[in-house]
PDB file of C-alpha atoms in Angstrom:
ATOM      1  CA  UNK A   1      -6.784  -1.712  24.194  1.00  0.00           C
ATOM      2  CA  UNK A   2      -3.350  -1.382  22.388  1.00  0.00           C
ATOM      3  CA  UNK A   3      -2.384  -3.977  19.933  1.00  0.00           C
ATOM      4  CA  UNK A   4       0.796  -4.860  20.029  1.00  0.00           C
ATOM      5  CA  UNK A   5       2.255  -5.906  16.216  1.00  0.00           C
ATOM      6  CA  UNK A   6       3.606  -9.437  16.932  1.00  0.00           C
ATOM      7  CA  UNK A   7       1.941 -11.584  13.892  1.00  0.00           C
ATOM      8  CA  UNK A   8       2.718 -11.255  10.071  1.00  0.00           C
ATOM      9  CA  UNK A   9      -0.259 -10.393   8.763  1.00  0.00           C
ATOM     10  CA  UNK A  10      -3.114 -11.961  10.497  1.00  0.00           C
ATOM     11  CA  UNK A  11      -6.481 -11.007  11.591  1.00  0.00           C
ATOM     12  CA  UNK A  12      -8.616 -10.341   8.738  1.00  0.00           C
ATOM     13  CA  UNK A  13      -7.083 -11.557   5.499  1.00  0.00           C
ATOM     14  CA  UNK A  14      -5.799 -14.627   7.661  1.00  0.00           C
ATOM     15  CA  UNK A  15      -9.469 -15.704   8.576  1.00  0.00           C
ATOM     16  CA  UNK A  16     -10.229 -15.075   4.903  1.00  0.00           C
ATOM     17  CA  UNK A  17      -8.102 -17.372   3.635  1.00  0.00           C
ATOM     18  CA  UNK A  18      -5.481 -14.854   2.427  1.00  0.00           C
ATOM     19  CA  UNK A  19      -2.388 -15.066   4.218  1.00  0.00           C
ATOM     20  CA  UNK A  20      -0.684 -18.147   5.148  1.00  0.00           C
ATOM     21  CA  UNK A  21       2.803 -19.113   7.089  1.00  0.00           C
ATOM     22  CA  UNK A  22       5.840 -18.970   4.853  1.00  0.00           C
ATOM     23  CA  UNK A  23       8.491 -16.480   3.273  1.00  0.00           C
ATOM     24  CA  UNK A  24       9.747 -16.055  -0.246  1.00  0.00           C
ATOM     25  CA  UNK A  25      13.735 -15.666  -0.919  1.00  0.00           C
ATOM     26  CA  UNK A  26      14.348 -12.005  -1.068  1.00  0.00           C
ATOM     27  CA  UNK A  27      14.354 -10.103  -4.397  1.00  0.00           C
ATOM     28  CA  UNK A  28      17.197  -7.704  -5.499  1.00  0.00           C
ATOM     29  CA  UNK A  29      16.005  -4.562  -4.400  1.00  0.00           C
ATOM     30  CA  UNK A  30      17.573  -0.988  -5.569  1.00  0.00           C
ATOM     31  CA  UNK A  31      16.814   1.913  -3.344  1.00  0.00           C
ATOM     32  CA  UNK A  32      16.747   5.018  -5.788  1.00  0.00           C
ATOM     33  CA  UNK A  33      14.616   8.258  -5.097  1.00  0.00           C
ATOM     34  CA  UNK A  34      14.345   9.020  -9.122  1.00  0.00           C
ATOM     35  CA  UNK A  35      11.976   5.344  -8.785  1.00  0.00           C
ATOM     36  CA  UNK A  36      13.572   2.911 -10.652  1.00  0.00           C
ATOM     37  CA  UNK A  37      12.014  -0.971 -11.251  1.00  0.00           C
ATOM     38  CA  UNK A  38      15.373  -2.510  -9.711  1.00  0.00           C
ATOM     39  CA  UNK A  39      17.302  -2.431 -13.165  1.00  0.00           C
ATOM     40  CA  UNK A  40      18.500   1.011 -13.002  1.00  0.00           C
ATOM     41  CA  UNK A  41      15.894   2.601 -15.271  1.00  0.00           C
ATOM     42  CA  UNK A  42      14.080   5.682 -14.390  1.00  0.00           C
ATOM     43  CA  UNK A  43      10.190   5.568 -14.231  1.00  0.00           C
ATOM     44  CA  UNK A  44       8.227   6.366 -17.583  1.00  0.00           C
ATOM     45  CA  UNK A  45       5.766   8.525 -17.451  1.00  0.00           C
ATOM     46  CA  UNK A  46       2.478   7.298 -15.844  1.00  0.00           C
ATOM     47  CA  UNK A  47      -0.697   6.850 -18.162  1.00  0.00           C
ATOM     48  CA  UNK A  48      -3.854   7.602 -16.205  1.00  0.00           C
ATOM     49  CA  UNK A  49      -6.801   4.816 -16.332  1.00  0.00           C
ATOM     50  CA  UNK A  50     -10.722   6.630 -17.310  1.00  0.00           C
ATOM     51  CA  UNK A  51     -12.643   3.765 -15.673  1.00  0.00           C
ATOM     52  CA  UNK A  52     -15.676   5.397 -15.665  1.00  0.00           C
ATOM     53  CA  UNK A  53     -15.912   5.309 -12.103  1.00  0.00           C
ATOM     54  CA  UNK A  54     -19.026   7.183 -10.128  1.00  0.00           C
ATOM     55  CA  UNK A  55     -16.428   9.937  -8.740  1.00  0.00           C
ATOM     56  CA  UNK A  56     -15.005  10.562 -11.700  1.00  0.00           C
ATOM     57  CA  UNK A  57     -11.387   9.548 -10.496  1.00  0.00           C
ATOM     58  CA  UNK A  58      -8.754   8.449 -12.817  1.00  0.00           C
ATOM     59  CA  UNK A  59      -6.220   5.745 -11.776  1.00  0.00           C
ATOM     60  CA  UNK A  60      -2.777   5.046 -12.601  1.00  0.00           C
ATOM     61  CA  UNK A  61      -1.927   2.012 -15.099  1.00  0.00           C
ATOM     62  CA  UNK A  62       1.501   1.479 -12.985  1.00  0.00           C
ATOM     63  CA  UNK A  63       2.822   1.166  -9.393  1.00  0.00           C
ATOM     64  CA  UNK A  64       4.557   4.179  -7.924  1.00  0.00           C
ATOM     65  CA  UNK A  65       8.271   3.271  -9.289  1.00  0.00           C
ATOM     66  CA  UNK A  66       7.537   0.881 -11.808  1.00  0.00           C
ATOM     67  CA  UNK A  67       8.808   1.062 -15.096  1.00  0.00           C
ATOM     68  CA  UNK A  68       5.646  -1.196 -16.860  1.00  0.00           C
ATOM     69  CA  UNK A  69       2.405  -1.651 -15.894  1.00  0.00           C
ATOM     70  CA  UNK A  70       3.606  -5.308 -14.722  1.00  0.00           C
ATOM     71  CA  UNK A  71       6.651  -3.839 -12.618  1.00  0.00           C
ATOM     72  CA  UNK A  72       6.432  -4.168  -9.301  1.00  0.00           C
ATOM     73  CA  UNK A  73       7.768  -0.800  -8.243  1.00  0.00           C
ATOM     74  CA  UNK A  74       8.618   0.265  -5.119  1.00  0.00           C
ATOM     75  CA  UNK A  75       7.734  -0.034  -1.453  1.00  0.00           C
ATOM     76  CA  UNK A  76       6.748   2.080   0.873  1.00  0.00           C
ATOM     77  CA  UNK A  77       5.906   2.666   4.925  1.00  0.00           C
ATOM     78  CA  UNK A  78       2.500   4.399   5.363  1.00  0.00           C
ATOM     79  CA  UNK A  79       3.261   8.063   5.494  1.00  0.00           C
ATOM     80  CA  UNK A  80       6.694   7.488   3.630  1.00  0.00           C
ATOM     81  CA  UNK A  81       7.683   9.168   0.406  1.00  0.00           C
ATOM     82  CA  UNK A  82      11.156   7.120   0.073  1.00  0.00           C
ATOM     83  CA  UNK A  83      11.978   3.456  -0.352  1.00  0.00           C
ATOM     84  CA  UNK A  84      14.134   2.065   1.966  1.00  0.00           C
ATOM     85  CA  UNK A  85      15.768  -1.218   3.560  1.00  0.00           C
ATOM     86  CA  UNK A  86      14.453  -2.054   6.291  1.00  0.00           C
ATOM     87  CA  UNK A  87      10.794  -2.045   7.211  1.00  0.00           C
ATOM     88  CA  UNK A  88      10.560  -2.223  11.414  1.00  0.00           C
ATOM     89  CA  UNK A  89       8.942  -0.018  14.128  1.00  0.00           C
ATOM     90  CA  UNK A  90      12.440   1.480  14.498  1.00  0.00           C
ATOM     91  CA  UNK A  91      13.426   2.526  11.296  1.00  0.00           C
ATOM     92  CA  UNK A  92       9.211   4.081  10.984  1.00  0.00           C
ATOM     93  CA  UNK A  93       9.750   7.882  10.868  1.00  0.00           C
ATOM     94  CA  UNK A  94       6.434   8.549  12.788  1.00  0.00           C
ATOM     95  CA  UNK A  95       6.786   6.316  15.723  1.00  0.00           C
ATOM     96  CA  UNK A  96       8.772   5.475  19.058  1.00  0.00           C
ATOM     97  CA  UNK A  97      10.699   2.255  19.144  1.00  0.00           C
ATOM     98  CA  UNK A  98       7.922   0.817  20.659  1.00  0.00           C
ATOM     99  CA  UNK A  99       5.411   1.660  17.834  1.00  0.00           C
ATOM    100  CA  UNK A 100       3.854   4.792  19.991  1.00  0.00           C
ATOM    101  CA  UNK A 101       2.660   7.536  17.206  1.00  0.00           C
ATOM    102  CA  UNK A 102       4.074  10.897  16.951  1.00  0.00           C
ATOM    103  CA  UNK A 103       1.880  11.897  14.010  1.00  0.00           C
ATOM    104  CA  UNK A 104      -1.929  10.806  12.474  1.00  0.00           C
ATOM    105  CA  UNK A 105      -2.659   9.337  16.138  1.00  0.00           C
ATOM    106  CA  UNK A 106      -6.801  10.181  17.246  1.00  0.00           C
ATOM    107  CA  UNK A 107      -6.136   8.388  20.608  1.00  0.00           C
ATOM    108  CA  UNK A 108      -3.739   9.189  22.638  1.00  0.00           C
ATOM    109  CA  UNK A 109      -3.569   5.134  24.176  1.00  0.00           C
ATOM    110  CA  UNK A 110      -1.251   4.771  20.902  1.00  0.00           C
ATOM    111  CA  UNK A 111       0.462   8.204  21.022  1.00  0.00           C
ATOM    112  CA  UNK A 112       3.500   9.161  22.329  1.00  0.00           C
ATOM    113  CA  UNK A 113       3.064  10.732  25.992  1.00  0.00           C
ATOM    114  CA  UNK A 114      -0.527  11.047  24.763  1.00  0.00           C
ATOM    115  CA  UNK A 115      -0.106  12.700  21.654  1.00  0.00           C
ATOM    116  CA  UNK A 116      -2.894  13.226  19.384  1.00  0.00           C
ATOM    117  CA  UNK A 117      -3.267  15.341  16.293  1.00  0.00           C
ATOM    118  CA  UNK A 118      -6.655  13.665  14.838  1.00  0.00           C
ATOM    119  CA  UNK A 119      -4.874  13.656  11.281  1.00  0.00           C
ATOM    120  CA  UNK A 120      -6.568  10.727   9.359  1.00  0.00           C
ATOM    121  CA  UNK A 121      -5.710  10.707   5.937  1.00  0.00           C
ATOM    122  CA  UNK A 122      -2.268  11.737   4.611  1.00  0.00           C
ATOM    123  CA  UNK A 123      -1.353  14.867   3.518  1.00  0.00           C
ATOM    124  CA  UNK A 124       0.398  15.663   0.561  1.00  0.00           C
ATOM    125  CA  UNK A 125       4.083  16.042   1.951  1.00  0.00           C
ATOM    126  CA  UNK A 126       3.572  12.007   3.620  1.00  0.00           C
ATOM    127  CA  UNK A 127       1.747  10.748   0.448  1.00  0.00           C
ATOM    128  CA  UNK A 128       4.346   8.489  -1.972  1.00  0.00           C
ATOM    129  CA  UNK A 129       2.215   9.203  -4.864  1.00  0.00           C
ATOM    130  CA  UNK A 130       1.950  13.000  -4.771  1.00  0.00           C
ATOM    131  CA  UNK A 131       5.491  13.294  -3.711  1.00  0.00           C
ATOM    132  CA  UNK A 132       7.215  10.607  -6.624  1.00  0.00           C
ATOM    133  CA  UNK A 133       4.620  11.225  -9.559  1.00  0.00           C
ATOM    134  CA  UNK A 134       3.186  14.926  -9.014  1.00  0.00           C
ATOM    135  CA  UNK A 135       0.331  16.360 -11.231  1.00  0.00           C
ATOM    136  CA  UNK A 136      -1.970  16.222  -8.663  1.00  0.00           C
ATOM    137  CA  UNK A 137      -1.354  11.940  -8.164  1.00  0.00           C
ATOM    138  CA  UNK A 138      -1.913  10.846  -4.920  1.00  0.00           C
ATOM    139  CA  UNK A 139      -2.487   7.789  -2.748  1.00  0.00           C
ATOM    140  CA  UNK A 140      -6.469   6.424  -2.894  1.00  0.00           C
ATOM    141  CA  UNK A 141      -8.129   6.296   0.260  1.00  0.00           C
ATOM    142  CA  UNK A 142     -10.134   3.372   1.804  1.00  0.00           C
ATOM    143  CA  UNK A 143     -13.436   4.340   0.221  1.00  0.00           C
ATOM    144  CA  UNK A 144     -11.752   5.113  -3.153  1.00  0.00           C
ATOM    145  CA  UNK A 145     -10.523   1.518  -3.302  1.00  0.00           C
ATOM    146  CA  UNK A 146     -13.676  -0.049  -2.281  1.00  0.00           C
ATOM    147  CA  UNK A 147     -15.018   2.096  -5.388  1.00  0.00           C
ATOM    148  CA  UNK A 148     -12.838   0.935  -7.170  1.00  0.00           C
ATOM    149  CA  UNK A 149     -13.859  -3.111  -6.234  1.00  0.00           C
ATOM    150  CA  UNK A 150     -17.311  -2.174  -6.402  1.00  0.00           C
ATOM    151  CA  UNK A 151     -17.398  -1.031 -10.001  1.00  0.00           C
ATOM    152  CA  UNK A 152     -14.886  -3.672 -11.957  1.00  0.00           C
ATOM    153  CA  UNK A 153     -14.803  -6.884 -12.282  1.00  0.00           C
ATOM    154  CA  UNK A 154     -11.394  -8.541 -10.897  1.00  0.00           C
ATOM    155  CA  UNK A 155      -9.433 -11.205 -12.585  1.00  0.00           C
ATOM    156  CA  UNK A 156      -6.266 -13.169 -11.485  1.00  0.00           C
ATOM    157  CA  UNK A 157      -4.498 -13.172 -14.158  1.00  0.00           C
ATOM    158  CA  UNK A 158      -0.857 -13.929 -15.294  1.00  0.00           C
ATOM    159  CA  UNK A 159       0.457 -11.076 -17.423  1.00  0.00           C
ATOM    160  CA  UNK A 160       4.403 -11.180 -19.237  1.00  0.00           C
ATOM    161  CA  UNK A 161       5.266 -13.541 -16.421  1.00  0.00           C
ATOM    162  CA  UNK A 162       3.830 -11.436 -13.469  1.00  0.00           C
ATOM    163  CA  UNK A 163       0.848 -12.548 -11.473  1.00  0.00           C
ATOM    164  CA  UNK A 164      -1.695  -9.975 -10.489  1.00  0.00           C
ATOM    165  CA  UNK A 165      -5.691  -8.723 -10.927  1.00  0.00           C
ATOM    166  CA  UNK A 166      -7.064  -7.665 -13.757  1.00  0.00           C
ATOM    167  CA  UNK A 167      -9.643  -4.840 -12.824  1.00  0.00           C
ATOM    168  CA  UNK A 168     -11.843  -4.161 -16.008  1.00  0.00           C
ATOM    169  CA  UNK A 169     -14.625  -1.402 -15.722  1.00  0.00           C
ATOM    170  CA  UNK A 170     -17.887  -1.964 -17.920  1.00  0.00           C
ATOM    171  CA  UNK A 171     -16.150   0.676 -20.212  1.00  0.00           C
ATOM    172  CA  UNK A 172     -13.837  -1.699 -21.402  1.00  0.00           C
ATOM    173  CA  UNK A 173     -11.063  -0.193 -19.455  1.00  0.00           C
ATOM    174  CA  UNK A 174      -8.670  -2.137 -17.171  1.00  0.00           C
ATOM    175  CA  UNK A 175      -5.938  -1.562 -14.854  1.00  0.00           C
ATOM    176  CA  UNK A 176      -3.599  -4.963 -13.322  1.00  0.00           C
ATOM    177  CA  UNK A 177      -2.057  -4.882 -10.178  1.00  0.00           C
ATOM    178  CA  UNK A 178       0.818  -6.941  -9.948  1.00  0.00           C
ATOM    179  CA  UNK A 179       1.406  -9.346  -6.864  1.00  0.00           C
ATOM    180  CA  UNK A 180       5.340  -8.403  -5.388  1.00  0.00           C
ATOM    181  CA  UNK A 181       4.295  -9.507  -2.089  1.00  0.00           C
ATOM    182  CA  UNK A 182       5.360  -7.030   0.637  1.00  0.00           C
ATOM    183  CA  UNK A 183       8.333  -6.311   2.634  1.00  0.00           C
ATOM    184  CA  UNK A 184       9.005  -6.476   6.543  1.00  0.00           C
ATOM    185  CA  UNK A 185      12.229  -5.963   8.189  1.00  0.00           C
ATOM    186  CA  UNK A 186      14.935  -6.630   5.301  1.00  0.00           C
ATOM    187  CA  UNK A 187      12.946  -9.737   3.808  1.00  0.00           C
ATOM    188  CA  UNK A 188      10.219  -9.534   0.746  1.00  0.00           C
ATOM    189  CA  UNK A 189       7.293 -12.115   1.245  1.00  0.00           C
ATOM    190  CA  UNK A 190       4.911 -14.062  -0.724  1.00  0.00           C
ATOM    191  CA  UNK A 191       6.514 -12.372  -4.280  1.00  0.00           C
ATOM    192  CA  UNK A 192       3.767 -13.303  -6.419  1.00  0.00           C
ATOM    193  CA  UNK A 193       0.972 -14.605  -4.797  1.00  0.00           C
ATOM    194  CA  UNK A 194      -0.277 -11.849  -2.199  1.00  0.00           C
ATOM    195  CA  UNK A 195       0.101  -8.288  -2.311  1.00  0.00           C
ATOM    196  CA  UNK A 196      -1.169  -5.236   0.026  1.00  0.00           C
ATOM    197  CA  UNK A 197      -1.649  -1.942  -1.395  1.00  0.00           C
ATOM    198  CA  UNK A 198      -1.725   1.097   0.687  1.00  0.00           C
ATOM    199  CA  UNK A 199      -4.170   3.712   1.204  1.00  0.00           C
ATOM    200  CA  UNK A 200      -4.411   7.428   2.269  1.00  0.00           C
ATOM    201  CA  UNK A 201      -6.570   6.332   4.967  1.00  0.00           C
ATOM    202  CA  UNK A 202      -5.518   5.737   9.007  1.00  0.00           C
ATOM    203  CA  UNK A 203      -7.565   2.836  10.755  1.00  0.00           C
ATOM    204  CA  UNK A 204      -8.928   5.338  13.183  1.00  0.00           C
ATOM    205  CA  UNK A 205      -9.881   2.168  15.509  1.00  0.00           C
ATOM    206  CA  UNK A 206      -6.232   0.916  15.787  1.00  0.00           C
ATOM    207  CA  UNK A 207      -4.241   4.530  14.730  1.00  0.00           C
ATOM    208  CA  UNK A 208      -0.486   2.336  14.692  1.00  0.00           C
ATOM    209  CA  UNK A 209      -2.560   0.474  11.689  1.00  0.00           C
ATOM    210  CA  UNK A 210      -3.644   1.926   8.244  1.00  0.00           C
ATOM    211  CA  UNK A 211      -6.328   0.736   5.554  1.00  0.00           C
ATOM    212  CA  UNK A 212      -5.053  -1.399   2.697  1.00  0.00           C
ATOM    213  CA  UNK A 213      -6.193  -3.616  -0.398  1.00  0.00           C
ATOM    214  CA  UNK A 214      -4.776  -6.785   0.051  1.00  0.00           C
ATOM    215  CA  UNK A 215      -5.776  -9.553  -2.775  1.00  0.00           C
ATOM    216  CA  UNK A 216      -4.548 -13.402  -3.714  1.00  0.00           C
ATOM    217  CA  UNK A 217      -5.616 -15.185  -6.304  1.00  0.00           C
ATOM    218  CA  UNK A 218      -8.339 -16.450  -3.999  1.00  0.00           C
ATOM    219  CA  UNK A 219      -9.947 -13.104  -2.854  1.00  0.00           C
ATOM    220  CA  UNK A 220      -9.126  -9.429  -2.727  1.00  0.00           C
ATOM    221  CA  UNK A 221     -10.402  -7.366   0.419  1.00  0.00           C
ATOM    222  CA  UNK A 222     -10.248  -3.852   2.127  1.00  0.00           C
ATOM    223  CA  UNK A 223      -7.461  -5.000   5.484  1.00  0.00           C
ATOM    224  CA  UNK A 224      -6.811  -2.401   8.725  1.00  0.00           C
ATOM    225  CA  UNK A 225      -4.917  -4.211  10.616  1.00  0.00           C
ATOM    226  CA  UNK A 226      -1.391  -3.962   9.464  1.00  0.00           C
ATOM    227  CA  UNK A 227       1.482  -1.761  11.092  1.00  0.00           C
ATOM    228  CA  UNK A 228       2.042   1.430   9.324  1.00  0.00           C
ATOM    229  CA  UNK A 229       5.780   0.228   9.152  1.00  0.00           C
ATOM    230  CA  UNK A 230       4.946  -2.308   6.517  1.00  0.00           C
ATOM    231  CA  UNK A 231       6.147  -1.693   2.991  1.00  0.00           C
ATOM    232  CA  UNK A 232       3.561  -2.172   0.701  1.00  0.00           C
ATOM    233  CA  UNK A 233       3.109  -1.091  -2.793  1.00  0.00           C
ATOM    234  CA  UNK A 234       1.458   2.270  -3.727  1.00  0.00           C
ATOM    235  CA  UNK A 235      -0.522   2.679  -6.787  1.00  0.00           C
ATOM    236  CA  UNK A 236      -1.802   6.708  -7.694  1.00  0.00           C
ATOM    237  CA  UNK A 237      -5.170   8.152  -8.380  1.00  0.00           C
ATOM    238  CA  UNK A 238      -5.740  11.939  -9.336  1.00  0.00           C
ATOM    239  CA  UNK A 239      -8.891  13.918 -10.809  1.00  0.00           C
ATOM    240  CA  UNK A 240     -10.059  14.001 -14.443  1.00  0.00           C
ATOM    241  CA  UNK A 241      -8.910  16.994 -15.840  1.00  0.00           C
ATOM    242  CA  UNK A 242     -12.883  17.002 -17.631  1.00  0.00           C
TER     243      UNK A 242
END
């Protein structure tokens, strides 16, 4: 049966202890297509992580739009490329006003008059990391994350001021991923003590939903049960060149 989207971020993180009622006061928040970390500056160039991961895959040491490592970058709808204002069903550029799909739908119960196109991962023109960093970056999928959680061991840590997770492979290697929360209609909530992470990969159970990495200071977990018009954060992953 269709869910209807009517809770902030319940089910699965909620039972797990992750999510909790409140909001934090909105940050300043600069909408800029060049990716800027909300103080004007343009992104640096991102440094790509060796992990020593089974697949090989190298990950990004920063958030798509961040500045630093610790920046929180920007945010983004699931099959999005630009930052934006307002995160809602309405202003979703692959949906009705009611949250039925007009693209990456495999049932046609959430589809627009049916609609289907069995897409289930994101191509490259809806992916926020192949479109803002190029170079073959793109957005991880759901099995590429849990990789990733499978071979590091993950810290909470407080780094220059920011909260986050420390992921450090057995290589000695590390990559943090800072907390800024996550943004729904105009507001941003729970700045620095949960964040949700987007990747390439549709929950093909629940097709108005995609996978994420959500994580506290508490617990970190694979979630598919948030709206695609969410703005989480979106952190890269490309090949090794080796």
């Amino acid at each position: 049966m269709k869910r209807t989207f009517l809770f902030l971020l319940t089910a699965t993180l909620l039972v797990a202890g992750l999510c909790s009622c409140g909001k934090e006061t909105p940050l300043p928040y600069v909408v800029d297509n060049n990716s800027t970390d909300g103080d004007g500056t343009v992104t640096t160039s991102v440094t790509w992580v060796d992990l020593g991961l089974p697949s090989g895959l190298l990950w990004a040491d920063r958030n798509v739009g961040a500045v630093r490592p610790e920046g929180s970058g920007n945010y983004y709808a699931w099959g999005e490329t630009n930052p934006k204002m307002n995160f809602e069903w309405e202003t979703y550029r692959y949906s009705s006003r009611n949250g039925d799909m007009n693209k990456y739908c495999n049932d046609p119960e959430y589809g627009i008059d049916g609609y289907t196109d069995n897409l289930t991962t994101l191509e490259a023109s809806d992916d926020a990391a192949t479109v803002n960093i190029g170079g073959g970056a793109r957005t991880p999928t759901k099995d590429e994350w849990q990789e990733l959680m499978d071979n590091t061991t993950s810290t909470w840590i407080t780094r220059n001021g920011v909260n986050g997770r420390l992921l450090t492979a057995p290589n000695g290697k590390s990559i943090f991923l800072p907390t800024p929360g996550y943004r729904l209609g105009r507001d941003i909530y729970f700045d620095g003590k949960y964040s949700f992470y987007w990747s390439s990969s549709l929950d093909t159970e629940h097709p108005d939903s995609a996978w994420s990495f959500g994580f506290s200071s508490a617990i970190q977990n694979l979630c598919g049960d948030y709206g695609r018009y969410y703005g989480f954060s979106v952190r890269a992953v490309r090949a090794s060149q080796n």
